[in-house]
CSV table of C-alpha atoms in Angstrom, one decimal:
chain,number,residue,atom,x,y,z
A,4,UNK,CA,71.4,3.9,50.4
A,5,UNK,CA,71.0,7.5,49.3
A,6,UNK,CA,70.0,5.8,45.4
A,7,UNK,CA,67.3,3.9,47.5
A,8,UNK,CA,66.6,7.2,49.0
A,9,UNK,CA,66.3,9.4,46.4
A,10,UNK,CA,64.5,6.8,43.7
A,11,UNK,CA,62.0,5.8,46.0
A,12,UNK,CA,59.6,9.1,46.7
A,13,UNK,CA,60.2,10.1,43.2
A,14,UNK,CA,59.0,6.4,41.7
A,15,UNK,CA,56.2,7.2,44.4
A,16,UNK,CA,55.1,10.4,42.6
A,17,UNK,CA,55.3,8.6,39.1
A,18,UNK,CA,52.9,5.7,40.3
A,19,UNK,CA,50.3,7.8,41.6
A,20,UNK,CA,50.2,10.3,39.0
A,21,UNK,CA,50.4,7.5,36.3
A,22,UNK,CA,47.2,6.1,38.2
A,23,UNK,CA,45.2,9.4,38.6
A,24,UNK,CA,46.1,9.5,34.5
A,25,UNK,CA,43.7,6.0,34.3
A,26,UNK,CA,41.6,7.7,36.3
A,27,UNK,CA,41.7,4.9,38.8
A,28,UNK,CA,40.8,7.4,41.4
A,29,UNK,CA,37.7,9.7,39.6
A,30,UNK,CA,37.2,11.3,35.8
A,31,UNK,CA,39.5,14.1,34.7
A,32,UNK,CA,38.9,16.8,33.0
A,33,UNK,CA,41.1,18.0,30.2
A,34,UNK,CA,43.3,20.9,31.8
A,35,UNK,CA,43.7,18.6,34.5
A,36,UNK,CA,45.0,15.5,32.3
A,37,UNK,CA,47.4,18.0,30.9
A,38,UNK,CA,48.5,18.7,34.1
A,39,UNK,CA,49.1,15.2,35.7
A,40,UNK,CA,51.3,14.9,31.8
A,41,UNK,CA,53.4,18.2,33.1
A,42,UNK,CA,53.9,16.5,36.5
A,43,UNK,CA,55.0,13.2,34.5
A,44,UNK,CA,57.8,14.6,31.8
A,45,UNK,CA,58.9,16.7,34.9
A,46,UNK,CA,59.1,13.3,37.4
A,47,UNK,CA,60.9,11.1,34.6
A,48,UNK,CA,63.1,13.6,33.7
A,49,UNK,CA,63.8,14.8,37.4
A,50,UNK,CA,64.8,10.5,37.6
A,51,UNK,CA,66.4,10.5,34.3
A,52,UNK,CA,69.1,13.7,36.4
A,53,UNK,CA,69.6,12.0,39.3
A,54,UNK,CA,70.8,8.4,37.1
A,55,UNK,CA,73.4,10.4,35.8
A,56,UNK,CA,73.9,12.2,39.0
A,57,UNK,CA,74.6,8.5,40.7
A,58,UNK,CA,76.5,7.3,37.5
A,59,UNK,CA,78.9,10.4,37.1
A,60,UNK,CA,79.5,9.9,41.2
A,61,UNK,CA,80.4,6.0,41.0
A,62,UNK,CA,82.6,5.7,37.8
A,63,UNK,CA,84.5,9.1,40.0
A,64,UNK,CA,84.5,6.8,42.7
A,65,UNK,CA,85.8,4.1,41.2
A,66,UNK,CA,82.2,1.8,42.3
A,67,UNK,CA,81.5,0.7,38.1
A,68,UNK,CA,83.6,-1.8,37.0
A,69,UNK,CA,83.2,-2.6,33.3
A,70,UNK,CA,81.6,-5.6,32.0
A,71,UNK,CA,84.0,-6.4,29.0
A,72,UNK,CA,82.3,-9.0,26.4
A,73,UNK,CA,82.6,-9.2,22.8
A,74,UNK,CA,79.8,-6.6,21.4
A,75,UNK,CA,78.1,-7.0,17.4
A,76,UNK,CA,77.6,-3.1,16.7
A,77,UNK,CA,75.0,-4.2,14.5
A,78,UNK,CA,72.9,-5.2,17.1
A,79,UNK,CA,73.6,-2.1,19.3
A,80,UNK,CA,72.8,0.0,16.6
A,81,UNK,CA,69.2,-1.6,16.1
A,82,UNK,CA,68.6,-1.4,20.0
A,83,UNK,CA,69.6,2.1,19.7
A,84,UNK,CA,67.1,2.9,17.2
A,85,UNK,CA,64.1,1.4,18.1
A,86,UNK,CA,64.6,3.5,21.4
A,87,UNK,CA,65.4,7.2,19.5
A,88,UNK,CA,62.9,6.3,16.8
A,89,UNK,CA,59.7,7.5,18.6
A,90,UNK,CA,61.4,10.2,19.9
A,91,UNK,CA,63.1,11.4,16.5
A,92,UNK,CA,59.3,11.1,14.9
A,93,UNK,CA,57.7,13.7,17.2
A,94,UNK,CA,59.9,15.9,15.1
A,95,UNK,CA,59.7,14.5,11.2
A,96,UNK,CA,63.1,14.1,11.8
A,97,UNK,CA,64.9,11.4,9.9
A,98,UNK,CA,67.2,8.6,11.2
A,99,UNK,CA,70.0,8.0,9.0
A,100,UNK,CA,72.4,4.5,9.9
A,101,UNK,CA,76.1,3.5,8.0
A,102,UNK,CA,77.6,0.4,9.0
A,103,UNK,CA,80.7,-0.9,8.2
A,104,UNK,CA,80.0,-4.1,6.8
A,105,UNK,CA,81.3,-6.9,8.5
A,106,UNK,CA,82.7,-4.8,11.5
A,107,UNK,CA,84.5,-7.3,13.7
A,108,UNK,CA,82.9,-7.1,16.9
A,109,UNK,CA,84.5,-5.0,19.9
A,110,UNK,CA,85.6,-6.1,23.3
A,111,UNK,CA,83.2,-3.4,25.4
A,112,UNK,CA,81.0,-3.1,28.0
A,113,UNK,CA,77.8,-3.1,26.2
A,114,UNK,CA,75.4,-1.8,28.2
A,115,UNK,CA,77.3,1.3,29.1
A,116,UNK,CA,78.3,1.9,25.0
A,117,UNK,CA,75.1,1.7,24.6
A,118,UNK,CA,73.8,4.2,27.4
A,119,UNK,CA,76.4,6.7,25.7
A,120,UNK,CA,75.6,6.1,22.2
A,121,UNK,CA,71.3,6.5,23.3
A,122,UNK,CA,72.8,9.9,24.9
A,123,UNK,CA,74.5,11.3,22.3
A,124,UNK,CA,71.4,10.6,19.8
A,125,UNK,CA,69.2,11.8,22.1
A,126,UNK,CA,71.2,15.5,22.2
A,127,UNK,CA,71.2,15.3,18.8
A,128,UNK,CA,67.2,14.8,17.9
A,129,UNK,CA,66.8,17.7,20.9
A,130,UNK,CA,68.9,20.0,19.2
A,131,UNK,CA,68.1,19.4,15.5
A,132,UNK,CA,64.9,21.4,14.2
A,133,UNK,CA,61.5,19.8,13.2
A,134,UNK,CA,62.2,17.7,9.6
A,135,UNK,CA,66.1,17.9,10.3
A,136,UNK,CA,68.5,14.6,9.9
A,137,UNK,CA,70.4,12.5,12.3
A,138,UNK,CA,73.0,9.9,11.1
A,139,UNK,CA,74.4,7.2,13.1
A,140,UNK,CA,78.1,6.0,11.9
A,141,UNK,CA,80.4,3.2,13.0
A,142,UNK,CA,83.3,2.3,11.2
A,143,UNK,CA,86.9,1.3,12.5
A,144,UNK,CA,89.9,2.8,11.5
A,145,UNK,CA,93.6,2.1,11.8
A,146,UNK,CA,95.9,5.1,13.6
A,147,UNK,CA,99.4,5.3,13.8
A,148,UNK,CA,100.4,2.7,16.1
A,149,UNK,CA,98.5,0.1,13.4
A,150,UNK,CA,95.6,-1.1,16.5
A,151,UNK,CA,92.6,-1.1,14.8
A,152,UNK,CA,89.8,1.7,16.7
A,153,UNK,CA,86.8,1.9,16.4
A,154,UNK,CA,84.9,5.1,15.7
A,155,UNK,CA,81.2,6.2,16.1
A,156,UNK,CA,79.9,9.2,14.8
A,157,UNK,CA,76.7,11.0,16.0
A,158,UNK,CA,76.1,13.9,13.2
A,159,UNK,CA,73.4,16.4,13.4
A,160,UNK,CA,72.1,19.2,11.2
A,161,UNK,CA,70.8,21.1,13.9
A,162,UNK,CA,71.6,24.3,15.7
A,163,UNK,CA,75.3,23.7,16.2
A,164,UNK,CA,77.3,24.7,19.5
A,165,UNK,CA,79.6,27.9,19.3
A,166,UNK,CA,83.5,27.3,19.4
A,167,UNK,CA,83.6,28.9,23.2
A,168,UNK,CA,81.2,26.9,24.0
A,169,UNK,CA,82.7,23.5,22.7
A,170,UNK,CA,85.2,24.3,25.9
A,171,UNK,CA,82.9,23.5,28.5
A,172,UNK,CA,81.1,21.0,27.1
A,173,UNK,CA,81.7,18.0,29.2
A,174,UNK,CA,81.2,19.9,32.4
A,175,UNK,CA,78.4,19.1,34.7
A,176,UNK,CA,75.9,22.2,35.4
A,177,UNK,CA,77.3,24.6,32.7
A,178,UNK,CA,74.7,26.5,30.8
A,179,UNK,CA,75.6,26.9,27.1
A,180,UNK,CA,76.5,30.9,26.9
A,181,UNK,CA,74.3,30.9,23.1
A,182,UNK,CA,71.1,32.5,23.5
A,183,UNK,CA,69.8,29.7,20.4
A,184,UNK,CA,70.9,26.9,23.2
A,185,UNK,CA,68.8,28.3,25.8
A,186,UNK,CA,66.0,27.7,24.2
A,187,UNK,CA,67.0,24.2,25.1
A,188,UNK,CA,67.3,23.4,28.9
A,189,UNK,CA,69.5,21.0,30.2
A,190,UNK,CA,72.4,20.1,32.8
A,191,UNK,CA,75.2,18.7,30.4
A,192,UNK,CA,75.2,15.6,33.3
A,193,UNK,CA,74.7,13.1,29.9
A,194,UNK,CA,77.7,14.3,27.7
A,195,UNK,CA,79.7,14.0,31.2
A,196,UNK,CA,78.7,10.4,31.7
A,197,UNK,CA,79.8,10.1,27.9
A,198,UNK,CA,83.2,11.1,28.6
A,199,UNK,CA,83.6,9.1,31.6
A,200,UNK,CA,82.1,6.0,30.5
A,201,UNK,CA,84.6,6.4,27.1
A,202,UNK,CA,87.5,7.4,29.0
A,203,UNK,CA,87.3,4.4,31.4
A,204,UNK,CA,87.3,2.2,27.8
A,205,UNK,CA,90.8,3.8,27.3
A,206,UNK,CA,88.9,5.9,24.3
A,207,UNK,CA,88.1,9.3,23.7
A,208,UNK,CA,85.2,12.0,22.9
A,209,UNK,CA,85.3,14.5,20.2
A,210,UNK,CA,83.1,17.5,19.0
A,211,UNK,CA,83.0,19.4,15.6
A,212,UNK,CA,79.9,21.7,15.5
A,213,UNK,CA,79.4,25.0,14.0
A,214,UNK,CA,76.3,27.2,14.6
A,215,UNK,CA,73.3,27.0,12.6
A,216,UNK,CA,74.8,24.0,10.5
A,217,UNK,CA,74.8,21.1,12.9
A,218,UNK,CA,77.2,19.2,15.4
A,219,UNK,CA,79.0,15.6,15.1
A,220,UNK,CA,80.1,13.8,18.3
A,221,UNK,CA,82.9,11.3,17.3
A,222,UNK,CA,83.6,8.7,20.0
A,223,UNK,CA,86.8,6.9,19.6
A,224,UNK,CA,87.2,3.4,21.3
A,225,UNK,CA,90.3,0.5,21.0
A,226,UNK,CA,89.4,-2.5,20.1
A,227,UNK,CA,90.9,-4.3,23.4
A,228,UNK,CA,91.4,-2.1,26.5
């Protein structure tokens, strides 16, 4: 009900303005085109916060239940990319991939892995500078106990996150302290979905970053829950 409630006037908003864009109600001029765009980034992202709003509330909730199939990386990977691509070329910046070859595929909920994964290269094109690099890596690895993992890595060269910083990271609403993040608004609702989509996998979430060299997200999932 309150999903219903809070989609619908906002999808509203987004039809109309996408139909005063193609002019299906007059001509525009050009400052008012460039308005009815403003109105459009702000509506999608406005939808884009309350998904992960709804999301964060039912995995705490205990309402998502993971779909666990066997998942080809490969193919996640390419999904992945044709979705950041566009976004990643607005700012000359390149997409780098490394496979494992012949990864055996992992037992996941692939929708959600993927959601976390788009996330976490999404971060990384906003926070890497015009003609910077992003690299996508997924490899498995053997710990300790001898169960095979499976690691993805999300490494940026872009403005890096400050040690104090890395501490409340995966809290929902907290403003980066850094004056250089600022520059870059956002609610830190998508690195909390992250977490909890990982955690409910039985993995885990890690950050290396150092400021003004870059940031890798490493996202650590078992094979089998």
């Amino acid at each position: 009900m309150i999903s219903h409630e809070l989609r619908t006037p906002l999808n509203a908003i987004l039809g109309m303005t996408e139909g005063l864009k193609e002019e299906v109600f007059g001509a525009l001029n050009e400052r008012q085109t460039q308005a009815l765009s403003t109105i459009e980034s702000s509506g999608e992202h406005l939808l884009g916060l309350i998904e992960n709003i709804l999301d964060v509330s039912r995995i705490e909730t205990g309402k998502i239940t993971l779909e666990l199939a066997s998942v080809n990386m490969e193919e996640i990977c390419t999904d992945i990319l044709a979705i950041i691509s566009p976004e990643a070329a607005k700012k000359n910046i390149q997409l780098i991939t490394d496979i494992q070859p012949n990864l055996t595929s992992a037992n996941l909920d692939r929708r959600r892995i993927t959601q976390s994964i788009i996330h976490l290269m999404s971060n990384a094109v906003k926070f890497t500078n015009n003609g910077g690099k992003v690299k996508l890596k997924i490899t498995s690895i053997l710990k300790s106990s001898e169960i095979p993992w499976l690691v993805i890595y999300v490494i940026d060269n872009g403005i890096g996150i400050s040690a104090k910083d890395i501490n409340t990271l995966f809290q929902p609403f907290v403003q980066l302290d850094s004056g250089l993040n600022r520059q870059y608004e956002g609610t830190g609702l998508g690195l909390v979905l992250v977490k909890k989509i990982v955690e409910q996998h039985g993995g885990k979430v890690k950050v290396k970053s150092e400021v003004g060299k870059g940031s890798c997200f490493m996202i650590e999932l078992p094979y089998a829950k």
